Structures are given as C-alpha cells and as structure tokens.
Amino acid sequence: MGRTRVSTVVLDAPDAHELAGFYVRLLAYEIRSEEPDWVLIGPPPGTEGVSLALQTEPAYVPPVWPTRAPGDQQMMLHLDIEVDDLEGETARAVSEGATLHEHQPQDDVRVLLDPAGHPFCLWTEAG
C-alpha cells in the first residue's frame, strides 16, 4: 500500500479568515493558501503538525457539547492540542478569543470554544 496520512482537518465557520487568524495566533501557524472562502494554515517549515483548512459556510451552526436536547447540532470532531503549561496556555487561548467552556470533565484538560464555537481541548500529561 502507498503512503496514507491525514494531512489536513477542515473546519466550517461563518468567516474562514477570522477563524484562521485565531488558529494562526494560537498555534503559531502560517497561512499557506487563501481564497475568498477558504484558508489553509499549517506549521512553519521544519516543524511537525497537521494543517487546518477553514471554510466559510454561511449556514454554519455552532455545535452544542455536551449535547443537551434532541436536535442540537452535535459536535462532529474536536481538536486536541497538547501544551506544556495548561493554565498559561488556557489564559493565552482566552486572550486570543477562545471561551472557556462551562463543562470541564478532567483536571489535565481544558475544554474551550474557538470564536466560531468549535470545542477544542488543551491538555497536558498528568503528573
């Protein structure tokens, strides 16, 4: 079998460029390609990481997590972002535009929402 790998995760948003800016700041990524309704970002050359593509979707509805009622827009995926300093990086994410979620299920994880409402987790190795 030939090489197979996940190269990019695509997130819908009401404004692809706005959400791309958030993740560029949060992850220290670079813009690789831009179109009016599409932005591809990724890690700087020589560093590892999965690229993100942000796509404008005018009918975008933010997910509800945890799901509270039948018919809620369910979360289809979320990003797990490993950090060395959980509290410091949580504060930085909030300062960049994220919102700390009210539901925090683990001590070594912080659930946040990006500016478009996608849940993502900052996590660190416990102990």
PDB file of C-alpha atoms in Angstrom:
ATOM      1  CA  MET A   1       0.000   0.000   0.000  1.00  0.00           C
ATOM      2  CA  GLY A   2       1.218   3.518  -0.765  1.00  0.00           C
ATOM      3  CA  ARG A   3       1.672   6.285   1.777  1.00  0.00           C
ATOM      4  CA  THR A   4      -1.543   7.281   3.530  1.00  0.00           C
ATOM      5  CA  ARG A   5      -1.817  10.022   6.159  1.00  0.00           C
ATOM      6  CA  VAL A   6      -4.193  12.649   7.443  1.00  0.00           C
ATOM      7  CA  SER A   7      -2.756  15.924   6.202  1.00  0.00           C
ATOM      8  CA  THR A   8      -5.480  18.463   6.937  1.00  0.00           C
ATOM      9  CA  VAL A   9      -8.544  18.912   9.122  1.00  0.00           C
ATOM     10  CA  VAL A  10     -11.225  21.193   7.640  1.00  0.00           C
ATOM     11  CA  LEU A  11     -13.459  23.309   9.875  1.00  0.00           C
ATOM     12  CA  ASP A  12     -16.518  25.213   8.680  1.00  0.00           C
ATOM     13  CA  ALA A  13     -17.069  28.698  10.073  1.00  0.00           C
ATOM     14  CA  PRO A  14     -19.140  31.793   9.381  1.00  0.00           C
ATOM     15  CA  ASP A  15     -15.880  33.558   8.379  1.00  0.00           C
ATOM     16  CA  ALA A  16     -12.925  31.392   7.322  1.00  0.00           C
ATOM     17  CA  HIS A  17     -10.422  34.259   7.514  1.00  0.00           C
ATOM     18  CA  GLU A  18     -11.426  35.278  11.043  1.00  0.00           C
ATOM     19  CA  LEU A  19     -11.156  31.722  12.352  1.00  0.00           C
ATOM     20  CA  ALA A  20      -7.865  31.176  10.503  1.00  0.00           C
ATOM     21  CA  GLY A  21      -6.454  34.231  12.269  1.00  0.00           C
ATOM     22  CA  PHE A  22      -7.388  32.758  15.641  1.00  0.00           C
ATOM     23  CA  TYR A  23      -5.661  29.435  14.937  1.00  0.00           C
ATOM     24  CA  VAL A  24      -2.607  31.143  13.394  1.00  0.00           C
ATOM     25  CA  ARG A  25      -2.139  33.039  16.667  1.00  0.00           C
ATOM     26  CA  LEU A  26      -2.980  30.087  18.925  1.00  0.00           C
ATOM     27  CA  LEU A  27      -0.793  27.508  17.186  1.00  0.00           C
ATOM     28  CA  ALA A  28       1.938  29.784  15.747  1.00  0.00           C
ATOM     29  CA  TYR A  29       0.918  28.503  12.306  1.00  0.00           C
ATOM     30  CA  GLU A  30       1.418  30.198   8.956  1.00  0.00           C
ATOM     31  CA  ILE A  31      -1.061  30.907   6.188  1.00  0.00           C
ATOM     32  CA  ARG A  32      -0.247  28.629   3.264  1.00  0.00           C
ATOM     33  CA  SER A  33      -3.070  29.443   0.862  1.00  0.00           C
ATOM     34  CA  GLU A  34      -6.031  31.826   0.769  1.00  0.00           C
ATOM     35  CA  GLU A  35      -9.154  32.171  -1.324  1.00  0.00           C
ATOM     36  CA  PRO A  36     -12.245  34.290  -0.611  1.00  0.00           C
ATOM     37  CA  ASP A  37     -13.977  31.496   1.365  1.00  0.00           C
ATOM     38  CA  TRP A  38     -11.052  29.192   2.198  1.00  0.00           C
ATOM     39  CA  VAL A  39      -7.805  29.463   4.152  1.00  0.00           C
ATOM     40  CA  LEU A  40      -5.178  26.764   4.586  1.00  0.00           C
ATOM     41  CA  ILE A  41      -2.835  27.129   7.570  1.00  0.00           C
ATOM     42  CA  GLY A  42      -0.082  24.922   8.887  1.00  0.00           C
ATOM     43  CA  PRO A  43       3.035  24.699  10.997  1.00  0.00           C
ATOM     44  CA  PRO A  44       6.146  26.596   9.901  1.00  0.00           C
ATOM     45  CA  PRO A  45       8.536  24.687   7.617  1.00  0.00           C
ATOM     46  CA  GLY A  46      10.615  22.150   9.503  1.00  0.00           C
ATOM     47  CA  THR A  47       8.070  21.653  12.302  1.00  0.00           C
ATOM     48  CA  GLU A  48       5.501  18.918  12.683  1.00  0.00           C
ATOM     49  CA  GLY A  49       1.759  19.268  12.882  1.00  0.00           C
ATOM     50  CA  VAL A  50      -1.461  18.737  10.997  1.00  0.00           C
ATOM     51  CA  SER A  51      -2.647  21.528   8.722  1.00  0.00           C
ATOM     52  CA  LEU A  52      -6.030  23.169   9.228  1.00  0.00           C
ATOM     53  CA  ALA A  53      -8.272  24.465   6.486  1.00  0.00           C
ATOM     54  CA  LEU A  54     -11.029  26.910   7.350  1.00  0.00           C
ATOM     55  CA  GLN A  55     -14.009  27.111   5.053  1.00  0.00           C
ATOM     56  CA  THR A  56     -16.710  29.794   5.083  1.00  0.00           C
ATOM     57  CA  GLU A  57     -20.157  28.264   5.463  1.00  0.00           C
ATOM     58  CA  PRO A  58     -22.907  30.921   5.565  1.00  0.00           C
ATOM     59  CA  ALA A  59     -25.375  28.462   7.166  1.00  0.00           C
ATOM     60  CA  TYR A  60     -22.875  27.342   9.836  1.00  0.00           C
ATOM     61  CA  VAL A  61     -24.440  26.394  13.187  1.00  0.00           C
ATOM     62  CA  PRO A  62     -22.078  26.006  16.175  1.00  0.00           C
ATOM     63  CA  PRO A  63     -22.162  22.598  17.869  1.00  0.00           C
ATOM     64  CA  VAL A  64     -23.585  22.022  21.326  1.00  0.00           C
ATOM     65  CA  TRP A  65     -21.398  19.994  23.655  1.00  0.00           C
ATOM     66  CA  PRO A  66     -22.260  18.099  25.646  1.00  0.00           C
ATOM     67  CA  THR A  67     -25.495  17.595  23.693  1.00  0.00           C
ATOM     68  CA  ARG A  68     -28.396  18.793  25.799  1.00  0.00           C
ATOM     69  CA  ALA A  69     -31.506  18.122  23.733  1.00  0.00           C
ATOM     70  CA  PRO A  70     -32.607  16.101  20.717  1.00  0.00           C
ATOM     71  CA  GLY A  71     -31.979  18.119  17.576  1.00  0.00           C
ATOM     72  CA  ASP A  72     -28.968  20.023  18.963  1.00  0.00           C
ATOM     73  CA  GLN A  73     -26.194  20.460  16.425  1.00  0.00           C
ATOM     74  CA  GLN A  74     -23.795  17.746  17.545  1.00  0.00           C
ATOM     75  CA  MET A  75     -20.038  18.112  17.708  1.00  0.00           C
ATOM     76  CA  MET A  76     -18.592  16.089  14.839  1.00  0.00           C
ATOM     77  CA  LEU A  77     -14.963  16.355  15.945  1.00  0.00           C
ATOM     78  CA  HIS A  78     -12.718  18.419  18.156  1.00  0.00           C
ATOM     79  CA  LEU A  79      -9.037  19.293  18.193  1.00  0.00           C
ATOM     80  CA  ASP A  80      -6.773  18.068  20.993  1.00  0.00           C
ATOM     81  CA  ILE A  81      -3.818  20.401  21.458  1.00  0.00           C
ATOM     82  CA  GLU A  82      -1.004  19.249  23.751  1.00  0.00           C
ATOM     83  CA  VAL A  83       0.613  22.001  25.841  1.00  0.00           C
ATOM     84  CA  ASP A  84       3.343  22.143  28.476  1.00  0.00           C
ATOM     85  CA  ASP A  85       1.654  24.801  30.666  1.00  0.00           C
ATOM     86  CA  LEU A  86      -2.076  24.114  30.874  1.00  0.00           C
ATOM     87  CA  GLU A  87      -3.044  27.182  32.892  1.00  0.00           C
ATOM     88  CA  GLY A  88      -0.784  29.561  30.972  1.00  0.00           C
ATOM     89  CA  GLU A  89      -1.906  28.304  27.565  1.00  0.00           C
ATOM     90  CA  THR A  90      -5.552  28.373  28.643  1.00  0.00           C
ATOM     91  CA  ALA A  91      -5.179  32.027  29.605  1.00  0.00           C
ATOM     92  CA  ARG A  92      -3.420  32.750  26.308  1.00  0.00           C
ATOM     93  CA  ALA A  93      -6.142  30.982  24.301  1.00  0.00           C
ATOM     94  CA  VAL A  94      -8.798  33.069  26.060  1.00  0.00           C
ATOM     95  CA  SER A  95      -6.821  36.244  25.379  1.00  0.00           C
ATOM     96  CA  GLU A  96      -6.732  35.287  21.666  1.00  0.00           C
ATOM     97  CA  GLY A  97     -10.523  34.902  21.511  1.00  0.00           C
ATOM     98  CA  ALA A  98     -11.393  31.455  22.882  1.00  0.00           C
ATOM     99  CA  THR A  99     -14.026  30.929  25.549  1.00  0.00           C
ATOM    100  CA  LEU A 100     -13.534  28.570  28.478  1.00  0.00           C
ATOM    101  CA  HIS A 101     -16.365  26.015  28.362  1.00  0.00           C
ATOM    102  CA  GLU A 102     -18.515  25.619  31.470  1.00  0.00           C
ATOM    103  CA  HIS A 103     -18.087  21.810  31.358  1.00  0.00           C
ATOM    104  CA  GLN A 104     -14.585  20.698  32.398  1.00  0.00           C
ATOM    105  CA  PRO A 105     -14.527  16.878  32.695  1.00  0.00           C
ATOM    106  CA  GLN A 106     -10.834  16.333  33.596  1.00  0.00           C
ATOM    107  CA  ASP A 107      -8.137  18.029  35.683  1.00  0.00           C
ATOM    108  CA  ASP A 108      -5.453  17.707  32.988  1.00  0.00           C
ATOM    109  CA  VAL A 109      -7.666  19.031  30.152  1.00  0.00           C
ATOM    110  CA  ARG A 110      -9.283  22.401  29.490  1.00  0.00           C
ATOM    111  CA  VAL A 111     -12.228  22.484  27.107  1.00  0.00           C
ATOM    112  CA  LEU A 112     -12.535  25.754  25.212  1.00  0.00           C
ATOM    113  CA  LEU A 113     -14.588  27.068  22.310  1.00  0.00           C
ATOM    114  CA  ASP A 114     -12.941  28.807  19.377  1.00  0.00           C
ATOM    115  CA  PRO A 115     -14.518  32.045  18.079  1.00  0.00           C
ATOM    116  CA  ALA A 116     -16.849  30.026  15.799  1.00  0.00           C
ATOM    117  CA  GLY A 117     -17.964  27.787  18.684  1.00  0.00           C
ATOM    118  CA  HIS A 118     -15.972  24.628  17.862  1.00  0.00           C
ATOM    119  CA  PRO A 119     -14.894  22.853  21.052  1.00  0.00           C
ATOM    120  CA  PHE A 120     -11.183  22.138  21.381  1.00  0.00           C
ATOM    121  CA  CYS A 121      -9.120  20.754  24.225  1.00  0.00           C
ATOM    122  CA  LEU A 122      -5.829  21.884  25.642  1.00  0.00           C
ATOM    123  CA  TRP A 123      -4.242  19.020  27.539  1.00  0.00           C
ATOM    124  CA  THR A 124      -1.051  18.107  29.309  1.00  0.00           C
ATOM    125  CA  GLU A 125       0.453  14.925  30.638  1.00  0.00           C
ATOM    126  CA  ALA A 126      -0.746  14.459  34.227  1.00  0.00           C
ATOM    127  CA  GLY A 127       1.852  14.391  36.988  1.00  0.00           C
TER     128      GLY A 127
END
